[in-house]
mmCIF file of C-alpha atoms and ligand atoms in Angstrom:
data_model
loop_
_atom_site.group_PDB
_atom_site.id
_atom_site.type_symbol
_atom_site.label_atom_id
_atom_site.label_comp_id
_atom_site.label_asym_id
_atom_site.label_seq_id
_atom_site.Cartn_x
_atom_site.Cartn_y
_atom_site.Cartn_z
ATOM 1 C CA UNK A 22 -9.071 -13.245 26.260
ATOM 2 C CA UNK A 23 -9.012 -17.231 25.724
ATOM 3 C CA UNK A 24 -5.015 -18.217 24.477
ATOM 4 C CA UNK A 25 -4.444 -19.859 20.925
ATOM 5 C CA UNK A 26 -4.296 -23.610 21.029
ATOM 6 C CA UNK A 27 -0.568 -24.175 20.655
ATOM 7 C CA UNK A 28 -0.245 -26.429 17.008
ATOM 8 C CA UNK A 29 2.934 -27.513 15.361
ATOM 9 C CA UNK A 30 4.660 -25.318 13.272
ATOM 10 C CA UNK A 31 4.350 -25.830 9.438
ATOM 11 C CA UNK A 32 8.281 -25.367 8.161
ATOM 12 C CA UNK A 33 9.920 -27.054 5.274
ATOM 13 C CA UNK A 34 13.430 -26.314 5.033
ATOM 14 C CA UNK A 35 14.432 -26.192 1.366
ATOM 15 C CA UNK A 36 17.707 -27.414 -1.124
ATOM 16 C CA UNK A 37 20.452 -24.596 -0.449
ATOM 17 C CA UNK A 38 20.799 -24.222 -4.484
ATOM 18 C CA UNK A 39 16.206 -24.008 -4.827
ATOM 19 C CA UNK A 40 16.571 -21.093 -2.068
ATOM 20 C CA UNK A 41 19.295 -19.223 -3.949
ATOM 21 C CA UNK A 42 17.350 -18.703 -7.235
ATOM 22 C CA UNK A 43 14.157 -18.595 -5.605
ATOM 23 C CA UNK A 44 16.152 -15.465 -4.456
ATOM 24 C CA UNK A 45 16.963 -13.964 -7.668
ATOM 25 C CA UNK A 46 13.785 -14.850 -8.845
ATOM 26 C CA UNK A 47 12.048 -12.500 -6.281
ATOM 27 C CA UNK A 48 14.140 -9.648 -6.834
ATOM 28 C CA UNK A 49 14.539 -10.152 -10.117
ATOM 29 C CA UNK A 50 10.659 -9.898 -10.186
ATOM 30 C CA UNK A 51 9.991 -7.717 -7.719
ATOM 31 C CA UNK A 52 12.750 -5.807 -9.122
ATOM 32 C CA UNK A 53 10.977 -5.255 -12.060
ATOM 33 C CA UNK A 54 7.884 -3.514 -10.171
ATOM 34 C CA UNK A 55 7.473 0.027 -10.612
ATOM 35 C CA UNK A 56 4.656 2.752 -9.383
ATOM 36 C CA UNK A 57 2.367 3.407 -12.404
ATOM 37 C CA UNK A 58 -0.180 6.844 -12.658
ATOM 38 C CA UNK A 59 -1.287 5.938 -15.736
ATOM 39 C CA UNK A 60 -3.735 2.938 -16.248
ATOM 40 C CA UNK A 61 -5.775 1.260 -19.168
ATOM 41 C CA UNK A 62 -9.346 1.350 -18.385
ATOM 42 C CA UNK A 63 -9.437 -2.801 -19.370
ATOM 43 C CA UNK A 64 -11.164 -4.557 -17.135
ATOM 44 C CA UNK A 65 -9.499 -6.569 -14.054
ATOM 45 C CA UNK A 66 -10.591 -9.736 -12.870
ATOM 46 C CA UNK A 67 -12.024 -8.642 -9.380
ATOM 47 C CA UNK A 68 -10.685 -12.219 -7.615
ATOM 48 C CA UNK A 69 -7.306 -11.372 -8.208
ATOM 49 C CA UNK A 70 -8.043 -8.089 -6.063
ATOM 50 C CA UNK A 71 -9.820 -10.119 -3.797
ATOM 51 C CA UNK A 72 -6.512 -12.635 -3.751
ATOM 52 C CA UNK A 73 -4.447 -9.539 -2.860
ATOM 53 C CA UNK A 74 -6.198 -8.695 -0.269
ATOM 54 C CA UNK A 75 -6.653 -12.167 1.140
ATOM 55 C CA UNK A 76 -1.731 -12.656 0.940
ATOM 56 C CA UNK A 77 -1.926 -8.675 2.423
ATOM 57 C CA UNK A 78 -4.187 -10.180 5.342
ATOM 58 C CA UNK A 79 -1.697 -12.783 6.090
ATOM 59 C CA UNK A 80 0.901 -10.247 7.444
ATOM 60 C CA UNK A 81 2.131 -9.941 11.374
ATOM 61 C CA UNK A 82 0.528 -7.161 12.810
ATOM 62 C CA UNK A 83 0.038 -5.995 16.949
ATOM 63 C CA UNK A 84 -1.754 -8.607 18.710
ATOM 64 C CA UNK A 85 -2.788 -10.139 16.059
ATOM 65 C CA UNK A 86 -5.936 -7.455 15.719
ATOM 66 C CA UNK A 87 -5.544 -7.294 11.774
ATOM 67 C CA UNK A 88 -6.446 -3.846 12.673
ATOM 68 C CA UNK A 89 -6.783 -3.070 8.553
ATOM 69 C CA UNK A 90 -10.054 -2.972 6.532
ATOM 70 C CA UNK A 91 -9.798 -2.759 2.630
ATOM 71 C CA UNK A 92 -12.633 -1.252 0.362
ATOM 72 C CA UNK A 93 -13.033 -2.364 -3.491
ATOM 73 C CA UNK A 94 -14.376 0.780 -5.381
ATOM 74 C CA UNK A 95 -15.309 0.146 -8.904
ATOM 75 C CA UNK A 96 -18.669 1.624 -9.068
ATOM 76 C CA UNK A 97 -17.250 5.022 -11.551
ATOM 77 C CA UNK A 98 -19.487 7.713 -9.618
ATOM 78 C CA UNK A 99 -18.185 6.982 -6.313
ATOM 79 C CA UNK A 100 -14.670 7.161 -8.151
ATOM 80 C CA UNK A 101 -15.887 10.199 -9.759
ATOM 81 C CA UNK A 102 -16.292 11.608 -6.124
ATOM 82 C CA UNK A 103 -12.844 9.985 -5.094
ATOM 83 C CA UNK A 104 -11.213 12.041 -7.897
ATOM 84 C CA UNK A 105 -13.685 15.159 -7.570
ATOM 85 C CA UNK A 106 -12.532 15.606 -3.361
ATOM 86 C CA UNK A 107 -9.057 13.874 -3.901
ATOM 87 C CA UNK A 108 -7.812 16.546 -6.701
ATOM 88 C CA UNK A 109 -9.865 19.525 -4.440
ATOM 89 C CA UNK A 110 -7.438 18.320 -1.511
ATOM 90 C CA UNK A 111 -3.774 18.274 -4.218
ATOM 91 C CA UNK A 112 -4.634 21.870 -5.830
ATOM 92 C CA UNK A 113 -4.906 23.332 -2.505
ATOM 93 C CA UNK A 114 -1.617 20.908 -1.775
ATOM 94 C CA UNK A 115 0.324 22.222 -4.661
ATOM 95 C CA UNK A 116 -0.684 25.265 -4.366
ATOM 96 C CA UNK A 117 0.263 26.308 -0.633
ATOM 97 C CA UNK A 118 0.746 23.677 1.759
ATOM 98 C CA UNK A 119 3.211 22.026 0.500
ATOM 99 C CA UNK A 120 6.596 23.826 1.326
ATOM 100 C CA UNK A 121 8.682 24.741 -1.746
ATOM 101 C CA UNK A 122 11.255 21.920 0.353
ATOM 102 C CA UNK A 123 8.385 19.471 -0.082
ATOM 103 C CA UNK A 124 7.968 20.570 -3.983
ATOM 104 C CA UNK A 125 11.362 20.597 -4.871
ATOM 105 C CA UNK A 126 12.123 16.614 -4.122
ATOM 106 C CA UNK A 127 8.720 16.011 -5.751
ATOM 107 C CA UNK A 128 9.422 18.066 -9.552
ATOM 108 C CA UNK A 129 11.642 15.053 -10.028
ATOM 109 C CA UNK A 130 8.379 13.025 -10.325
ATOM 110 C CA UNK A 131 6.675 15.390 -12.485
ATOM 111 C CA UNK A 132 3.545 15.066 -10.456
ATOM 112 C CA UNK A 133 0.964 17.414 -10.034
ATOM 113 C CA UNK A 134 -3.174 17.940 -8.448
ATOM 114 C CA UNK A 135 -4.414 16.708 -11.780
ATOM 115 C CA UNK A 136 -5.227 12.467 -10.750
ATOM 116 C CA UNK A 137 -7.009 10.881 -13.668
ATOM 117 C CA UNK A 138 -6.283 7.506 -12.496
ATOM 118 C CA UNK A 139 -8.453 7.456 -10.037
ATOM 119 C CA UNK A 140 -11.464 7.143 -12.640
ATOM 120 C CA UNK A 141 -8.639 5.372 -15.524
ATOM 121 C CA UNK A 142 -7.826 2.584 -13.127
ATOM 122 C CA UNK A 143 -10.673 0.334 -13.354
ATOM 123 C CA UNK A 144 -10.605 -0.636 -9.677
ATOM 124 C CA UNK A 145 -9.585 1.585 -6.631
ATOM 125 C CA UNK A 146 -9.154 -0.185 -3.419
ATOM 126 C CA UNK A 147 -8.404 1.409 -0.388
ATOM 127 C CA UNK A 148 -6.706 0.593 3.034
ATOM 128 C CA UNK A 149 -8.359 2.163 6.363
ATOM 129 C CA UNK A 150 -6.366 1.345 9.465
ATOM 130 C CA UNK A 151 -8.708 0.656 12.686
ATOM 131 C CA UNK A 152 -7.324 2.709 15.226
ATOM 132 C CA UNK A 153 -8.959 0.671 17.734
ATOM 133 C CA UNK A 154 -11.925 -2.225 18.212
ATOM 134 C CA UNK A 155 -15.631 -1.939 18.959
ATOM 135 C CA UNK A 156 -17.229 -5.370 19.199
ATOM 136 C CA UNK A 157 -20.933 -6.242 18.434
ATOM 137 C CA UNK A 158 -22.190 -5.162 21.991
ATOM 138 C CA UNK A 159 -20.537 -1.880 21.359
ATOM 139 C CA UNK A 160 -17.314 -2.487 23.671
ATOM 140 C CA UNK A 161 -14.453 -0.642 22.478
ATOM 141 C CA UNK A 162 -10.538 -2.518 22.625
ATOM 142 C CA UNK A 163 -7.434 -0.598 21.403
ATOM 143 C CA UNK A 164 -5.479 -2.054 18.777
ATOM 144 C CA UNK A 165 -1.193 -1.766 18.883
ATOM 145 C CA UNK A 166 1.404 -0.955 16.432
ATOM 146 C CA UNK A 167 -0.988 -0.418 14.068
ATOM 147 C CA UNK A 168 0.542 1.611 11.730
ATOM 148 C CA UNK A 169 3.704 -0.110 11.558
ATOM 149 C CA UNK A 170 0.310 -3.347 11.104
ATOM 150 C CA UNK A 171 -1.278 -1.707 8.505
ATOM 151 C CA UNK A 172 2.322 -0.744 6.795
ATOM 152 C CA UNK A 173 3.417 -4.599 6.492
ATOM 153 C CA UNK A 174 0.042 -5.166 4.608
ATOM 154 C CA UNK A 175 -0.168 -2.800 2.455
ATOM 155 C CA UNK A 176 3.892 -4.071 1.400
ATOM 156 C CA UNK A 177 2.244 -6.885 0.796
ATOM 157 C CA UNK A 178 -0.747 -6.206 -0.790
ATOM 158 C CA UNK A 179 1.421 -4.095 -3.707
ATOM 159 C CA UNK A 180 4.367 -7.000 -3.647
ATOM 160 C CA UNK A 181 0.519 -9.860 -4.508
ATOM 161 C CA UNK A 182 -0.560 -7.395 -7.025
ATOM 162 C CA UNK A 183 2.732 -6.903 -8.846
ATOM 163 C CA UNK A 184 3.493 -11.053 -9.060
ATOM 164 C CA UNK A 185 -0.088 -11.325 -10.009
ATOM 165 C CA UNK A 186 1.169 -9.263 -12.995
ATOM 166 C CA UNK A 187 -1.252 -6.057 -12.389
ATOM 167 C CA UNK A 188 -0.256 -2.166 -11.452
ATOM 168 C CA UNK A 189 -0.733 0.090 -8.898
ATOM 169 C CA UNK A 190 0.437 3.444 -7.160
ATOM 170 C CA UNK A 191 0.456 4.213 -3.583
ATOM 171 C CA UNK A 192 -1.650 7.138 -3.749
ATOM 172 C CA UNK A 193 -1.093 9.228 0.005
ATOM 173 C CA UNK A 194 -3.526 13.048 -1.089
ATOM 174 C CA UNK A 195 -3.708 14.559 2.014
ATOM 175 C CA UNK A 196 -5.829 15.445 4.163
ATOM 176 C CA UNK A 197 -7.569 11.832 3.136
ATOM 177 C CA UNK A 198 -10.940 12.179 5.108
ATOM 178 C CA UNK A 199 -12.675 12.809 2.844
ATOM 179 C CA UNK A 200 -12.618 8.733 1.584
ATOM 180 C CA UNK A 201 -14.527 8.149 5.275
ATOM 181 C CA UNK A 202 -16.978 10.187 4.557
ATOM 182 C CA UNK A 203 -17.577 9.268 0.635
ATOM 183 C CA UNK A 204 -17.464 5.430 1.459
ATOM 184 C CA UNK A 205 -19.195 5.470 5.013
ATOM 185 C CA UNK A 206 -17.006 3.872 6.900
ATOM 186 C CA UNK A 207 -16.924 3.807 11.009
ATOM 187 C CA UNK A 208 -14.886 5.969 13.356
ATOM 188 C CA UNK A 209 -12.703 3.784 13.942
ATOM 189 C CA UNK A 210 -11.526 3.401 10.694
ATOM 190 C CA UNK A 211 -8.691 5.945 9.182
ATOM 191 C CA UNK A 212 -8.385 5.801 5.447
ATOM 192 C CA UNK A 213 -4.327 5.379 4.744
ATOM 193 C CA UNK A 214 -3.852 4.478 1.516
ATOM 194 C CA UNK A 215 -5.695 4.213 -2.182
ATOM 195 C CA UNK A 216 -4.575 2.091 -4.240
ATOM 196 C CA UNK A 217 -5.950 2.078 -7.600
ATOM 197 C CA UNK A 218 -5.270 -0.916 -9.685
ATOM 198 C CA UNK A 219 -5.621 -2.132 -13.226
ATOM 199 C CA UNK A 220 -2.778 -2.843 -16.511
ATOM 200 C CA UNK A 221 -0.965 0.559 -17.223
ATOM 201 C CA UNK A 222 -2.103 2.763 -20.386
ATOM 202 C CA UNK A 223 -0.506 1.077 -23.980
ATOM 203 C CA UNK A 224 1.833 4.155 -23.539
ATOM 204 C CA UNK A 225 2.634 4.390 -19.728
ATOM 205 C CA UNK A 226 5.674 6.054 -19.223
ATOM 206 C CA UNK A 227 7.824 6.088 -15.358
ATOM 207 C CA UNK A 228 10.260 8.301 -13.803
ATOM 208 C CA UNK A 229 13.898 6.902 -14.675
ATOM 209 C CA UNK A 230 15.021 6.452 -11.076
ATOM 210 C CA UNK A 231 17.618 4.014 -10.183
ATOM 211 C CA UNK A 232 17.142 2.116 -6.643
ATOM 212 C CA UNK A 233 19.943 2.351 -3.931
ATOM 213 C CA UNK A 234 22.479 -0.439 -4.190
ATOM 214 C CA UNK A 235 22.816 -3.719 -1.075
ATOM 215 C CA UNK A 236 25.768 -1.559 -0.124
ATOM 216 C CA UNK A 237 23.910 2.104 0.359
ATOM 217 C CA UNK A 238 20.758 0.295 2.314
ATOM 218 C CA UNK A 239 22.965 -2.568 4.419
ATOM 219 C CA UNK A 240 25.484 -2.505 6.807
ATOM 220 C CA UNK A 241 27.168 -5.060 8.766
ATOM 221 C CA UNK A 242 28.074 -5.281 12.153
ATOM 222 C CA UNK A 243 28.966 -1.355 13.408
ATOM 223 C CA UNK A 244 30.383 -0.906 9.527
ATOM 224 C CA UNK A 245 29.674 2.631 9.080
ATOM 225 C CA UNK A 246 28.702 3.557 12.740
ATOM 226 C CA UNK A 247 28.051 7.124 13.930
ATOM 227 C CA UNK A 248 29.324 8.682 16.858
ATOM 228 C CA UNK A 249 26.633 10.459 17.124
ATOM 229 C CA UNK A 250 24.815 7.885 19.179
HETATM 230 N N1 IYR B 11 0.324 13.042 -2.578
HETATM 231 C C1 IYR B 11 0.307 14.012 -3.585
HETATM 232 C C2 IYR B 11 1.847 14.683 -3.415
HETATM 233 C C3 IYR B 11 2.786 13.898 -3.138
HETATM 234 C C4 IYR B 11 4.099 12.949 -2.552
HETATM 235 C C5 IYR B 11 4.790 12.276 -2.426
HETATM 236 I I1 IYR B 11 5.852 12.152 -0.994
HETATM 237 C C6 IYR B 11 5.264 11.815 -3.832
HETATM 238 O O1 IYR B 11 6.124 10.754 -4.224
HETATM 239 C C7 IYR B 11 4.313 11.409 -4.691
HETATM 240 C C8 IYR B 11 3.326 12.965 -4.840
HETATM 241 C C9 IYR B 11 0.679 13.343 -4.621
HETATM 242 O O2 IYR B 11 0.080 12.152 -5.383
HETATM 243 O O3 IYR B 11 0.669 13.816 -6.244
#
């Protein structure tokens, strides 16, 4: 495999004050993001979805393999097939596969096996993780840190959609094998997440949840160290 040619990094230091302002502004903007489960069917410009995919695809990845693939679905028939298959799995999960502890944890969110957003949202983006690569001549090569890489790309996708002004949800029907079958994806692609994307319904409500404060998610040096390690 050939090596990448080193080139000078394009990086400009910013004024401290501007950096602080930007950080505060970003926290405020991204802090207002909520998972949306109730969508308007108002149309969305597909180029916005494409830009968000390009932004997600700037994510760092193991050995720069970029082991992700985004399928944009707006065909009503495909959306219906996906909804039907997802609800079938979800019904089994909610009825018998999820242990009581899991159901208890979900209860405050009020979710159930009915998933109208899979039809109402104008777009579904299905993110697949590429477990390995297959070259044109059929040779297979490994990918590295696949779930980390795809998880980072998913996070950047969510942030991009929100900053662009669109709503989404990380939907994870389980198991998700039906997505590969319905969308006829190759065997090296594993379904990772479904993102319904659109504008929130006019009457959309979200749970009044609070996020952990900085002190709860960050410690400095050995602060709060554990005896167990
Ligand atoms: N996948 C199911 C259940 C579900 C699980 C978790 I963990 C959530 O945070 C939310 C839902 C569903 O989509 O309903």
